[in-house]
Each structure stands twice: as C-alpha cells, then as structure tokens.
Amino acid sequence: MNRSERLNQELIFLSYRQTFHVKELMQEFNISKRTALRDISSLEQLGLSFYVEPGRYGGYQLMQQQLWVPILLNSQEINALFFALKALSLLSATPFEKSYQTIYKKLMATLSLSNQRQVAKLQRVVNYYSIPNLDAPTHLSDLLTAILDETVVQLTTSLVTAKFQIFDLLYRHGIWFFSGYDLDSNVWGIYRCDTIKSFQVSEQPAQYTWEQLAERQHAYDRDHHNIRYKCVLTPLGREHVQKNNYPNMRLEHQDGQDYLVGGYNQDELAYMIDYLLGLGRNVKIIYPETLKTGYLKELQQIQAFY
C-alpha cells in the first residue's frame, strides 16, 4: 500500500472514532512510530481536526466524527466508480431521484485534466449491456424510504390491499420487485413494483425491526420452498444458471458433475418448468417426478405447436 492510499485508509479508520493513539495506527497499518507520527501530521494538513490530551492515557481527541475531507481515490478506483455510474444510468427507473448525468458532471469536475481524459476514454472502450426497464415501476423512492425508516405502509396492488413492512428492493431482468411482510394476513410475499396502484405511509408503529424481517425472509425461503429438486447440468448449463439464478436454487459440484439443487413451492411449478426449459439440452431433471412430468408435458405441447 503506497502512502496516499494509506492516508486514505487512515481517514476512514478514524472516521468511526472519537479518540485514538499512535499505537493504534501502528498496529492497524503495520507501520513504525515515526511513520505514524508523520502520517498524523499529514492528516492534520488534509483537514483532520484534533487536539492532544496530555497524560499517560491521553492520545488524540477528534473534533468531529465524520469524514473530514473527500476520499482520495487512485486511478483504478476512479475508473470503477464511473463504470458503476454508467451501468446505473442505463436503468430508466431507480429508487434514487437523481440525474446520473448531473452526478457524472460533478464528479468529472473534481478530477485533473489527465484523469478526465482517462475516464472519457473508459466510457468509450468499456461497454456494459443490461436489460432496460420493461416495467413502469411506481413509488421506488417511497419504498426505499419506508425500508430505511422501518415504517409501515399501506399498499394497494393488483393483487391485494394491505399494510406492509417492506424488507428490500430487487431488480431482475428489467423488472423491479419488493419483498416484505403483509401485516394483515401475516404472510411474506414478493411483488412487482409496477403493480402498486396506491401508496400511503401508515401511522401504525412498526411491528418488526429490519433484522427481524431478515429472519422472517430466511424462514420463508426455508419453509415455503418445500419441494426439493435436483438436476444435472452441462458446463454450459452451469454457466446459464450462474448468469440467471434465484434464491431458491444453488449449484453443487460432485465427482466432476455439476448439479442444480434447491426447492420450490407447488404454486411455483410452472415457473420452475419455464426456467428449466430455458436451459434447453443443458439440463436433465433427476427429481421430483412431478417436475419431470410437467417438464415433458410442456415439451409435448411445444412440439404440438409445430
């Protein structure tokens, strides 16, 4: 780690503290006392505000608990940041009500001319292809706020009207989803955001913390997907699954053979069949028989179509 990167890491390390001692920097960054003292002097010049507490247990007392100066990024980190920004800008809808073009311009203005040229070249030579929004999601920002504030919301979707505690947002293949707990019927669910017809913050206090909701989601994934399945995959099939997978599935490798294993609920049978059909000749169902039978029946219907 070079000195500029170390100073940057030291700023982050100190941002969560109220006091620190020279020994802490020495141990954390494996540096000598002389180097630590020189770094403290450099951090002060960068804007780190502190005063020295005299005495045996004194040390340095920080004036405020936050990042005092902008984070110093190297060229690779700058490129990674702008690449991520470019990827986000391809989405026509996000929970963040910001113009990515405006953010791009602001960040570019902070760079040196040489770094600006490098970033501009990166934008031309590295391309990221993603599926744009296929839906017209509503209330993404409101849903995100409800998650962060852990508030109860009343939603009307095309399927239900109920009070929810929202757990998370998920973007998959052009569609935004939210998962959460229906407080009226006491069930966990995953819903498309574009099905929301009305959104209202409820005055009802939250029944669960976000951590408790995480436990309920884990229980849902474990108990809801109660029909176990196992399929043989070709190497190409494994690659397809790695590109497109869901929480109810995982890859296993045994004795040189790749397998797709997991569980599904009975009401997800059609979805499982469609997913496996997308793998073509790169998958073979081992069990259960109901999945195998449904898969073969669907193949027959496809054949009959021709």
PDB file of C-alpha atoms in Angstrom:
ATOM      1  CA  MET A   1       0.000   0.000   0.000  1.00  0.00           C
ATOM      2  CA  ASN A   2       1.511   3.342  -1.026  1.00  0.00           C
ATOM      3  CA  ARG A   3       1.430   6.384   1.251  1.00  0.00           C
ATOM      4  CA  SER A   4      -1.533   8.173  -0.376  1.00  0.00           C
ATOM      5  CA  GLU A   5      -3.658   5.036  -0.144  1.00  0.00           C
ATOM      6  CA  ARG A   6      -2.598   4.522   3.472  1.00  0.00           C
ATOM      7  CA  LEU A   7      -3.592   8.096   4.382  1.00  0.00           C
ATOM      8  CA  ASN A   8      -6.947   7.499   2.739  1.00  0.00           C
ATOM      9  CA  GLN A   9      -7.470   4.295   4.736  1.00  0.00           C
ATOM     10  CA  GLU A  10      -6.394   6.054   7.925  1.00  0.00           C
ATOM     11  CA  LEU A  11      -9.057   8.713   7.370  1.00  0.00           C
ATOM     12  CA  ILE A  12     -11.700   6.014   7.031  1.00  0.00           C
ATOM     13  CA  PHE A  13     -10.356   4.190  10.083  1.00  0.00           C
ATOM     14  CA  LEU A  14     -10.508   7.354  12.206  1.00  0.00           C
ATOM     15  CA  SER A  15     -13.929   8.460  10.975  1.00  0.00           C
ATOM     16  CA  TYR A  16     -15.592   5.991  13.373  1.00  0.00           C
ATOM     17  CA  ARG A  17     -13.626   7.039  16.439  1.00  0.00           C
ATOM     18  CA  GLN A  18     -13.629   9.837  18.980  1.00  0.00           C
ATOM     19  CA  THR A  19     -10.084   9.284  20.210  1.00  0.00           C
ATOM     20  CA  PHE A  20      -7.026   7.408  19.001  1.00  0.00           C
ATOM     21  CA  HIS A  21      -3.435   6.695  19.998  1.00  0.00           C
ATOM     22  CA  VAL A  22      -0.306   6.401  17.919  1.00  0.00           C
ATOM     23  CA  LYS A  23      -0.073   2.698  18.783  1.00  0.00           C
ATOM     24  CA  GLU A  24      -3.468   2.063  17.169  1.00  0.00           C
ATOM     25  CA  LEU A  25      -2.256   3.397  13.815  1.00  0.00           C
ATOM     26  CA  MET A  26       0.961   1.432  14.178  1.00  0.00           C
ATOM     27  CA  GLN A  27      -0.897  -1.844  14.792  1.00  0.00           C
ATOM     28  CA  GLU A  28      -3.694  -1.299  12.282  1.00  0.00           C
ATOM     29  CA  PHE A  29      -1.435  -0.349   9.383  1.00  0.00           C
ATOM     30  CA  ASN A  30       1.752  -2.152  10.429  1.00  0.00           C
ATOM     31  CA  ILE A  31       3.863   1.000  10.422  1.00  0.00           C
ATOM     32  CA  SER A  32       6.576   2.369  12.698  1.00  0.00           C
ATOM     33  CA  LYS A  33       6.025   5.057  15.322  1.00  0.00           C
ATOM     34  CA  ARG A  34       7.957   7.551  13.218  1.00  0.00           C
ATOM     35  CA  THR A  35       5.753   6.830  10.182  1.00  0.00           C
ATOM     36  CA  ALA A  36       2.588   7.054  12.284  1.00  0.00           C
ATOM     37  CA  LEU A  37       3.570  10.469  13.642  1.00  0.00           C
ATOM     38  CA  ARG A  38       4.400  11.671  10.133  1.00  0.00           C
ATOM     39  CA  ASP A  39       1.003  10.412   8.913  1.00  0.00           C
ATOM     40  CA  ILE A  40      -0.798  12.219  11.747  1.00  0.00           C
ATOM     41  CA  SER A  41       0.903  15.432  10.681  1.00  0.00           C
ATOM     42  CA  SER A  42      -0.166  14.856   7.073  1.00  0.00           C
ATOM     43  CA  LEU A  43      -3.734  14.086   8.111  1.00  0.00           C
ATOM     44  CA  GLU A  44      -3.849  17.356  10.034  1.00  0.00           C
ATOM     45  CA  GLN A  45      -2.748  19.218   6.901  1.00  0.00           C
ATOM     46  CA  LEU A  46      -5.507  17.461   4.957  1.00  0.00           C
ATOM     47  CA  GLY A  47      -8.097  18.795   7.392  1.00  0.00           C
ATOM     48  CA  LEU A  48      -8.257  16.289  10.257  1.00  0.00           C
ATOM     49  CA  SER A  49      -9.218  18.288  13.371  1.00  0.00           C
ATOM     50  CA  PHE A  50      -7.950  17.064  16.750  1.00  0.00           C
ATOM     51  CA  TYR A  51      -6.278  18.152  19.939  1.00  0.00           C
ATOM     52  CA  VAL A  52      -3.793  16.306  22.131  1.00  0.00           C
ATOM     53  CA  GLU A  53      -4.923  15.007  25.517  1.00  0.00           C
ATOM     54  CA  PRO A  54      -1.935  15.164  27.895  1.00  0.00           C
ATOM     55  CA  GLY A  55      -1.103  12.397  30.300  1.00  0.00           C
ATOM     56  CA  ARG A  56      -0.311   8.713  30.196  1.00  0.00           C
ATOM     57  CA  TYR A  57      -3.693   7.749  28.729  1.00  0.00           C
ATOM     58  CA  GLY A  58      -4.243  10.920  26.700  1.00  0.00           C
ATOM     59  CA  GLY A  59      -3.756  10.435  22.993  1.00  0.00           C
ATOM     60  CA  TYR A  60      -5.569  12.409  20.299  1.00  0.00           C
ATOM     61  CA  GLN A  61      -9.138  13.687  20.738  1.00  0.00           C
ATOM     62  CA  LEU A  62     -11.011  14.146  17.438  1.00  0.00           C
ATOM     63  CA  MET A  63     -13.095  17.277  16.997  1.00  0.00           C
ATOM     64  CA  GLN A  64     -15.890  15.634  14.982  1.00  0.00           C
ATOM     65  CA  GLN A  65     -16.994  12.168  13.926  1.00  0.00           C
ATOM     66  CA  GLN A  66     -17.239  12.167  10.166  1.00  0.00           C
ATOM     67  CA  LEU A  67     -15.056  12.070   7.090  1.00  0.00           C
ATOM     68  CA  TRP A  68     -13.333  15.450   7.223  1.00  0.00           C
ATOM     69  CA  VAL A  69     -12.032  15.572   3.653  1.00  0.00           C
ATOM     70  CA  PRO A  70     -13.036  13.970   0.341  1.00  0.00           C
ATOM     71  CA  ILE A  71     -11.814  10.398  -0.038  1.00  0.00           C
ATOM     72  CA  LEU A  72      -8.660  10.139  -2.126  1.00  0.00           C
ATOM     73  CA  LEU A  73      -9.123   7.660  -4.983  1.00  0.00           C
ATOM     74  CA  ASN A  74      -6.485   6.139  -7.210  1.00  0.00           C
ATOM     75  CA  SER A  75      -6.973   5.836 -10.987  1.00  0.00           C
ATOM     76  CA  GLN A  76      -8.368   2.300 -10.844  1.00  0.00           C
ATOM     77  CA  GLU A  77     -10.905   3.292  -8.180  1.00  0.00           C
ATOM     78  CA  ILE A  78     -11.932   6.325 -10.245  1.00  0.00           C
ATOM     79  CA  ASN A  79     -12.493   4.120 -13.303  1.00  0.00           C
ATOM     80  CA  ALA A  80     -14.521   1.635 -11.253  1.00  0.00           C
ATOM     81  CA  LEU A  81     -16.697   4.427  -9.869  1.00  0.00           C
ATOM     82  CA  PHE A  82     -17.502   5.865 -13.306  1.00  0.00           C
ATOM     83  CA  PHE A  83     -18.146   2.387 -14.730  1.00  0.00           C
ATOM     84  CA  ALA A  84     -20.685   1.734 -11.959  1.00  0.00           C
ATOM     85  CA  LEU A  85     -22.283   5.111 -12.645  1.00  0.00           C
ATOM     86  CA  LYS A  86     -22.578   4.274 -16.330  1.00  0.00           C
ATOM     87  CA  ALA A  87     -24.218   0.939 -15.511  1.00  0.00           C
ATOM     88  CA  LEU A  88     -26.784   2.639 -13.246  1.00  0.00           C
ATOM     89  CA  SER A  89     -27.558   5.289 -15.839  1.00  0.00           C
ATOM     90  CA  LEU A  90     -28.824   2.582 -18.220  1.00  0.00           C
ATOM     91  CA  LEU A  91     -31.793   1.950 -15.936  1.00  0.00           C
ATOM     92  CA  SER A  92     -34.750   4.134 -16.787  1.00  0.00           C
ATOM     93  CA  ALA A  93     -36.052   3.880 -13.205  1.00  0.00           C
ATOM     94  CA  THR A  94     -34.218   3.602  -9.870  1.00  0.00           C
ATOM     95  CA  PRO A  95     -35.125   4.394  -6.243  1.00  0.00           C
ATOM     96  CA  PHE A  96     -32.743   7.356  -6.375  1.00  0.00           C
ATOM     97  CA  GLU A  97     -34.283  10.560  -7.618  1.00  0.00           C
ATOM     98  CA  LYS A  98     -31.057  11.914  -9.052  1.00  0.00           C
ATOM     99  CA  SER A  99     -29.815  12.737 -12.529  1.00  0.00           C
ATOM    100  CA  TYR A 100     -26.842  10.491 -13.215  1.00  0.00           C
ATOM    101  CA  GLN A 101     -25.667  12.904 -15.888  1.00  0.00           C
ATOM    102  CA  THR A 102     -25.522  15.652 -13.245  1.00  0.00           C
ATOM    103  CA  ILE A 103     -23.591  13.394 -10.866  1.00  0.00           C
ATOM    104  CA  TYR A 104     -21.242  12.484 -13.717  1.00  0.00           C
ATOM    105  CA  LYS A 105     -20.501  16.145 -14.430  1.00  0.00           C
ATOM    106  CA  LYS A 106     -19.932  16.950 -10.753  1.00  0.00           C
ATOM    107  CA  LEU A 107     -17.503  14.082 -10.323  1.00  0.00           C
ATOM    108  CA  MET A 108     -15.670  14.928 -13.529  1.00  0.00           C
ATOM    109  CA  ALA A 109     -15.195  18.498 -12.316  1.00  0.00           C
ATOM    110  CA  THR A 110     -13.228  17.214  -9.309  1.00  0.00           C
ATOM    111  CA  LEU A 111     -10.707  15.347 -11.484  1.00  0.00           C
ATOM    112  CA  SER A 112      -7.498  16.526 -13.034  1.00  0.00           C
ATOM    113  CA  LEU A 113      -7.451  17.007 -16.807  1.00  0.00           C
ATOM    114  CA  SER A 114      -5.487  13.783 -17.323  1.00  0.00           C
ATOM    115  CA  ASN A 115      -7.970  11.799 -15.219  1.00  0.00           C
ATOM    116  CA  GLN A 116     -10.866  13.373 -17.122  1.00  0.00           C
ATOM    117  CA  ARG A 117      -9.353  12.174 -20.397  1.00  0.00           C
ATOM    118  CA  GLN A 118      -8.846   8.705 -18.950  1.00  0.00           C
ATOM    119  CA  VAL A 119     -12.471   8.487 -17.761  1.00  0.00           C
ATOM    120  CA  ALA A 120     -13.788   9.736 -21.106  1.00  0.00           C
ATOM    121  CA  LYS A 121     -11.765   7.045 -22.872  1.00  0.00           C
ATOM    122  CA  LEU A 122     -13.078   4.418 -20.440  1.00  0.00           C
ATOM    123  CA  GLN A 123     -16.648   5.379 -21.313  1.00  0.00           C
ATOM    124  CA  ARG A 124     -15.873   4.737 -24.985  1.00  0.00           C
ATOM    125  CA  VAL A 125     -13.968   1.467 -24.743  1.00  0.00           C
ATOM    126  CA  VAL A 126     -15.743  -0.401 -21.893  1.00  0.00           C
ATOM    127  CA  ASN A 127     -19.392  -1.164 -22.544  1.00  0.00           C
ATOM    128  CA  TYR A 128     -21.978  -2.584 -20.203  1.00  0.00           C
ATOM    129  CA  TYR A 129     -25.125  -4.122 -21.646  1.00  0.00           C
ATOM    130  CA  SER A 130     -28.122  -4.557 -19.401  1.00  0.00           C
ATOM    131  CA  ILE A 131     -31.846  -5.000 -19.883  1.00  0.00           C
ATOM    132  CA  PRO A 132     -33.559  -1.612 -19.577  1.00  0.00           C
ATOM    133  CA  ASN A 133     -36.721  -1.354 -17.513  1.00  0.00           C
ATOM    134  CA  LEU A 134     -39.502  -3.415 -19.082  1.00  0.00           C
ATOM    135  CA  ASP A 135     -41.969  -2.201 -16.487  1.00  0.00           C
ATOM    136  CA  ALA A 136     -43.147   1.210 -15.323  1.00  0.00           C
ATOM    137  CA  PRO A 137     -42.403   0.896 -11.595  1.00  0.00           C
ATOM    138  CA  THR A 138     -44.028   3.335  -9.213  1.00  0.00           C
ATOM    139  CA  HIS A 139     -43.046   4.582  -5.753  1.00  0.00           C
ATOM    140  CA  LEU A 140     -39.482   3.191  -5.847  1.00  0.00           C
ATOM    141  CA  SER A 141     -38.174   6.125  -3.821  1.00  0.00           C
ATOM    142  CA  ASP A 142     -41.081   5.850  -1.357  1.00  0.00           C
ATOM    143  CA  LEU A 143     -40.448   2.129  -0.900  1.00  0.00           C
ATOM    144  CA  LEU A 144     -36.753   2.721  -0.247  1.00  0.00           C
ATOM    145  CA  THR A 145     -37.569   5.382   2.343  1.00  0.00           C
ATOM    146  CA  ALA A 146     -40.009   3.016   4.065  1.00  0.00           C
ATOM    147  CA  ILE A 147     -37.281   0.347   4.231  1.00  0.00           C
ATOM    148  CA  LEU A 148     -34.648   2.698   5.653  1.00  0.00           C
ATOM    149  CA  ASP A 149     -37.038   4.324   8.141  1.00  0.00           C
ATOM    150  CA  GLU A 150     -38.632   0.957   9.060  1.00  0.00           C
ATOM    151  CA  THR A 151     -42.147   2.348   8.682  1.00  0.00           C
ATOM    152  CA  VAL A 152     -45.448   0.629   7.947  1.00  0.00           C
ATOM    153  CA  VAL A 153     -47.063   1.445   4.597  1.00  0.00           C
ATOM    154  CA  GLN A 154     -50.497   0.699   3.184  1.00  0.00           C
ATOM    155  CA  LEU A 155     -50.334  -0.518  -0.389  1.00  0.00           C
ATOM    156  CA  THR A 156     -52.935  -1.358  -2.966  1.00  0.00           C
ATOM    157  CA  THR A 157     -51.573  -3.648  -5.674  1.00  0.00           C
ATOM    158  CA  SER A 158     -53.328  -5.554  -8.428  1.00  0.00           C
ATOM    159  CA  LEU A 159     -53.464  -8.498  -6.007  1.00  0.00           C
ATOM    160  CA  VAL A 160     -54.044  -7.114  -2.518  1.00  0.00           C
ATOM    161  CA  THR A 161     -54.716  -4.091  -0.308  1.00  0.00           C
ATOM    162  CA  ALA A 162     -52.876  -4.372   2.982  1.00  0.00           C
ATOM    163  CA  LYS A 163     -50.377  -2.870   5.404  1.00  0.00           C
ATOM    164  CA  PHE A 164     -46.780  -3.923   4.801  1.00  0.00           C
ATOM    165  CA  GLN A 165     -43.354  -3.704   6.275  1.00  0.00           C
ATOM    166  CA  ILE A 166     -41.034  -3.656   3.277  1.00  0.00           C
ATOM    167  CA  PHE A 167     -37.787  -5.598   3.519  1.00  0.00           C
ATOM    168  CA  ASP A 168     -35.907  -4.962   0.281  1.00  0.00           C
ATOM    169  CA  LEU A 169     -35.984  -3.964  -3.386  1.00  0.00           C
ATOM    170  CA  LEU A 170     -34.822  -6.246  -6.191  1.00  0.00           C
ATOM    171  CA  TYR A 171     -34.124  -5.531  -9.865  1.00  0.00           C
ATOM    172  CA  ARG A 172     -34.083  -8.604 -12.080  1.00  0.00           C
ATOM    173  CA  HIS A 173     -34.224  -8.823 -15.871  1.00  0.00           C
ATOM    174  CA  GLY A 174     -35.824  -5.453 -16.389  1.00  0.00           C
ATOM    175  CA  ILE A 175     -38.372  -5.703 -13.549  1.00  0.00           C
ATOM    176  CA  TRP A 176     -38.362  -4.099 -10.073  1.00  0.00           C
ATOM    177  CA  PHE A 177     -39.736  -6.183  -7.176  1.00  0.00           C
ATOM    178  CA  PHE A 178     -40.179  -5.606  -3.464  1.00  0.00           C
ATOM    179  CA  SER A 179     -40.393  -8.199  -0.733  1.00  0.00           C
ATOM    180  CA  GLY A 180     -41.980  -7.738   2.650  1.00  0.00           C
ATOM    181  CA  TYR A 181     -44.403  -8.876   5.306  1.00  0.00           C
ATOM    182  CA  ASP A 182     -48.147  -8.458   4.879  1.00  0.00           C
ATOM    183  CA  LEU A 183     -49.199  -7.421   8.388  1.00  0.00           C
ATOM    184  CA  ASP A 184     -52.904  -8.003   7.700  1.00  0.00           C
ATOM    185  CA  SER A 185     -52.657 -11.620   6.574  1.00  0.00           C
ATOM    186  CA  ASN A 186     -49.328 -12.425   8.300  1.00  0.00           C
ATOM    187  CA  VAL A 187     -47.646 -13.745   5.166  1.00  0.00           C
ATOM    188  CA  TRP A 188     -44.384 -12.995   3.417  1.00  0.00           C
ATOM    189  CA  GLY A 189     -44.539 -12.069  -0.242  1.00  0.00           C
ATOM    190  CA  ILE A 190     -42.640 -10.826  -3.289  1.00  0.00           C
ATOM    191  CA  TYR A 191     -44.457  -8.343  -5.508  1.00  0.00           C
ATOM    192  CA  ARG A 192     -43.792  -6.426  -8.711  1.00  0.00           C
ATOM    193  CA  CYS A 193     -43.428  -2.715  -8.076  1.00  0.00           C
ATOM    194  CA  ASP A 194     -45.371  -1.845 -11.222  1.00  0.00           C
ATOM    195  CA  THR A 195     -48.484  -3.462  -9.690  1.00  0.00           C
ATOM    196  CA  ILE A 196     -48.687  -0.766  -6.981  1.00  0.00           C
ATOM    197  CA  LYS A 197     -51.801   1.364  -7.510  1.00  0.00           C
ATOM    198  CA  SER A 198     -51.609   3.429  -4.318  1.00  0.00           C
ATOM    199  CA  PHE A 199     -49.034   4.074  -1.601  1.00  0.00           C
ATOM    200  CA  GLN A 200     -49.601   5.625   1.815  1.00  0.00           C
ATOM    201  CA  VAL A 201     -47.451   5.808   4.935  1.00  0.00           C
ATOM    202  CA  SER A 202     -49.356   4.396   7.908  1.00  0.00           C
ATOM    203  CA  GLU A 203     -49.269   5.807  11.433  1.00  0.00           C
ATOM    204  CA  GLN A 204     -49.212   2.253  12.753  1.00  0.00           C
ATOM    205  CA  PRO A 205     -45.897   1.604  14.534  1.00  0.00           C
ATOM    206  CA  ALA A 206     -43.561  -0.958  13.015  1.00  0.00           C
ATOM    207  CA  GLN A 207     -44.039  -4.449  14.411  1.00  0.00           C
ATOM    208  CA  TYR A 208     -40.618  -5.718  13.376  1.00  0.00           C
ATOM    209  CA  THR A 209     -37.103  -4.362  13.053  1.00  0.00           C
ATOM    210  CA  TRP A 210     -35.258  -4.847   9.756  1.00  0.00           C
ATOM    211  CA  GLU A 211     -33.193  -7.599  11.385  1.00  0.00           C
ATOM    212  CA  GLN A 212     -36.390  -9.412  12.436  1.00  0.00           C
ATOM    213  CA  LEU A 213     -37.703  -9.105   8.885  1.00  0.00           C
ATOM    214  CA  ALA A 214     -34.454 -10.667   7.657  1.00  0.00           C
ATOM    215  CA  GLU A 215     -35.123 -13.655   9.927  1.00  0.00           C
ATOM    216  CA  ARG A 216     -38.642 -13.978   8.509  1.00  0.00           C
ATOM    217  CA  GLN A 217     -37.328 -13.892   4.963  1.00  0.00           C
ATOM    218  CA  HIS A 218     -34.873 -16.658   5.809  1.00  0.00           C
ATOM    219  CA  ALA A 219     -37.710 -18.728   7.296  1.00  0.00           C
ATOM    220  CA  TYR A 220     -39.820 -18.079   4.190  1.00  0.00           C
ATOM    221  CA  ASP A 221     -37.056 -19.261   1.850  1.00  0.00           C
ATOM    222  CA  ARG A 222     -36.551 -22.348   4.007  1.00  0.00           C
ATOM    223  CA  ASP A 223     -40.174 -23.356   4.617  1.00  0.00           C
ATOM    224  CA  HIS A 224     -42.004 -22.053   1.554  1.00  0.00           C
ATOM    225  CA  HIS A 225     -39.771 -23.824  -0.958  1.00  0.00           C
ATOM    226  CA  ASN A 226     -40.592 -27.228   0.495  1.00  0.00           C
ATOM    227  CA  ILE A 227     -40.445 -29.397  -2.665  1.00  0.00           C
ATOM    228  CA  ARG A 228     -36.837 -30.402  -3.200  1.00  0.00           C
ATOM    229  CA  TYR A 229     -35.393 -30.786  -6.693  1.00  0.00           C
ATOM    230  CA  LYS A 230     -32.130 -31.833  -8.291  1.00  0.00           C
ATOM    231  CA  CYS A 231     -30.984 -31.549 -11.911  1.00  0.00           C
ATOM    232  CA  VAL A 232     -27.852 -32.495 -13.829  1.00  0.00           C
ATOM    233  CA  LEU A 233     -26.187 -29.621 -15.690  1.00  0.00           C
ATOM    234  CA  THR A 234     -23.771 -29.485 -18.575  1.00  0.00           C
ATOM    235  CA  PRO A 235     -20.912 -26.954 -18.293  1.00  0.00           C
ATOM    236  CA  LEU A 236     -22.951 -24.578 -20.482  1.00  0.00           C
ATOM    237  CA  GLY A 237     -25.974 -25.175 -18.265  1.00  0.00           C
ATOM    238  CA  ARG A 238     -23.932 -24.208 -15.211  1.00  0.00           C
ATOM    239  CA  GLU A 239     -22.888 -21.003 -16.968  1.00  0.00           C
ATOM    240  CA  HIS A 240     -26.534 -20.170 -17.758  1.00  0.00           C
ATOM    241  CA  VAL A 241     -27.525 -20.721 -14.112  1.00  0.00           C
ATOM    242  CA  GLN A 242     -24.659 -18.555 -12.893  1.00  0.00           C
ATOM    243  CA  LYS A 243     -25.943 -15.733 -15.106  1.00  0.00           C
ATOM    244  CA  ASN A 244     -29.574 -16.155 -14.082  1.00  0.00           C
ATOM    245  CA  ASN A 245     -30.366 -17.663 -10.702  1.00  0.00           C
ATOM    246  CA  TYR A 246     -32.869 -17.209  -7.882  1.00  0.00           C
ATOM    247  CA  PRO A 247     -32.711 -17.519  -4.082  1.00  0.00           C
ATOM    248  CA  ASN A 248     -34.370 -20.954  -4.218  1.00  0.00           C
ATOM    249  CA  MET A 249     -31.545 -22.541  -6.223  1.00  0.00           C
ATOM    250  CA  ARG A 250     -27.856 -23.241  -5.831  1.00  0.00           C
ATOM    251  CA  LEU A 251     -25.088 -25.005  -7.722  1.00  0.00           C
ATOM    252  CA  GLU A 252     -23.256 -28.089  -6.472  1.00  0.00           C
ATOM    253  CA  HIS A 253     -20.262 -29.925  -7.903  1.00  0.00           C
ATOM    254  CA  GLN A 254     -19.878 -33.607  -7.045  1.00  0.00           C
ATOM    255  CA  ASP A 255     -17.477 -36.142  -8.572  1.00  0.00           C
ATOM    256  CA  GLY A 256     -16.815 -33.957 -11.591  1.00  0.00           C
ATOM    257  CA  GLN A 257     -20.516 -33.304 -12.289  1.00  0.00           C
ATOM    258  CA  ASP A 258     -22.478 -30.048 -11.911  1.00  0.00           C
ATOM    259  CA  TYR A 259     -25.932 -30.067 -10.324  1.00  0.00           C
ATOM    260  CA  LEU A 260     -28.720 -27.545  -9.809  1.00  0.00           C
ATOM    261  CA  VAL A 261     -30.454 -28.121  -6.470  1.00  0.00           C
ATOM    262  CA  GLY A 262     -32.949 -26.279  -4.316  1.00  0.00           C
ATOM    263  CA  GLY A 263     -36.629 -26.141  -3.513  1.00  0.00           C
ATOM    264  CA  TYR A 264     -39.876 -24.682  -4.822  1.00  0.00           C
ATOM    265  CA  ASN A 265     -43.466 -24.364  -3.733  1.00  0.00           C
ATOM    266  CA  GLN A 266     -46.310 -26.110  -5.551  1.00  0.00           C
ATOM    267  CA  ASP A 267     -47.603 -22.779  -6.861  1.00  0.00           C
ATOM    268  CA  GLU A 268     -44.177 -22.179  -8.427  1.00  0.00           C
ATOM    269  CA  LEU A 269     -44.227 -25.361 -10.528  1.00  0.00           C
ATOM    270  CA  ALA A 270     -44.988 -23.521 -13.777  1.00  0.00           C
ATOM    271  CA  TYR A 271     -42.168 -21.057 -13.106  1.00  0.00           C
ATOM    272  CA  MET A 272     -39.705 -23.902 -12.465  1.00  0.00           C
ATOM    273  CA  ILE A 273     -40.704 -25.626 -15.702  1.00  0.00           C
ATOM    274  CA  ASP A 274     -40.268 -22.425 -17.702  1.00  0.00           C
ATOM    275  CA  TYR A 275     -36.874 -21.816 -16.104  1.00  0.00           C
ATOM    276  CA  LEU A 276     -35.610 -25.312 -16.906  1.00  0.00           C
ATOM    277  CA  LEU A 277     -36.949 -25.114 -20.466  1.00  0.00           C
ATOM    278  CA  GLY A 278     -34.725 -22.079 -20.921  1.00  0.00           C
ATOM    279  CA  LEU A 279     -31.683 -24.298 -20.309  1.00  0.00           C
ATOM    280  CA  GLY A 280     -32.561 -26.472 -23.315  1.00  0.00           C
ATOM    281  CA  ARG A 281     -30.429 -29.594 -23.666  1.00  0.00           C
ATOM    282  CA  ASN A 282     -28.126 -28.435 -20.880  1.00  0.00           C
ATOM    283  CA  VAL A 283     -30.277 -29.795 -18.047  1.00  0.00           C
ATOM    284  CA  LYS A 284     -31.729 -33.148 -17.029  1.00  0.00           C
ATOM    285  CA  ILE A 285     -34.198 -33.447 -14.124  1.00  0.00           C
ATOM    286  CA  ILE A 286     -33.387 -36.143 -11.578  1.00  0.00           C
ATOM    287  CA  TYR A 287     -36.274 -35.481  -9.168  1.00  0.00           C
ATOM    288  CA  PRO A 288     -39.089 -34.912  -8.282  1.00  0.00           C
ATOM    289  CA  GLU A 289     -41.316 -36.837 -10.688  1.00  0.00           C
ATOM    290  CA  THR A 290     -43.956 -34.090 -10.721  1.00  0.00           C
ATOM    291  CA  LEU A 291     -41.408 -31.622 -12.071  1.00  0.00           C
ATOM    292  CA  LYS A 292     -40.155 -34.122 -14.628  1.00  0.00           C
ATOM    293  CA  THR A 293     -43.711 -34.945 -15.758  1.00  0.00           C
ATOM    294  CA  GLY A 294     -44.692 -31.290 -16.056  1.00  0.00           C
ATOM    295  CA  TYR A 295     -41.493 -30.538 -17.983  1.00  0.00           C
ATOM    296  CA  LEU A 296     -42.120 -33.353 -20.502  1.00  0.00           C
ATOM    297  CA  LYS A 297     -45.765 -32.328 -20.892  1.00  0.00           C
ATOM    298  CA  GLU A 298     -44.709 -28.785 -21.705  1.00  0.00           C
ATOM    299  CA  LEU A 299     -42.219 -30.087 -24.295  1.00  0.00           C
ATOM    300  CA  GLN A 300     -45.011 -32.091 -25.919  1.00  0.00           C
ATOM    301  CA  GLN A 301     -47.211 -29.003 -26.113  1.00  0.00           C
ATOM    302  CA  ILE A 302     -44.360 -27.054 -27.712  1.00  0.00           C
ATOM    303  CA  GLN A 303     -43.841 -29.853 -30.231  1.00  0.00           C
ATOM    304  CA  ALA A 304     -47.577 -29.945 -30.987  1.00  0.00           C
ATOM    305  CA  PHE A 305     -47.451 -26.233 -31.685  1.00  0.00           C
ATOM    306  CA  TYR A 306     -45.361 -27.041 -34.797  1.00  0.00           C
TER     307      TYR A 306
END
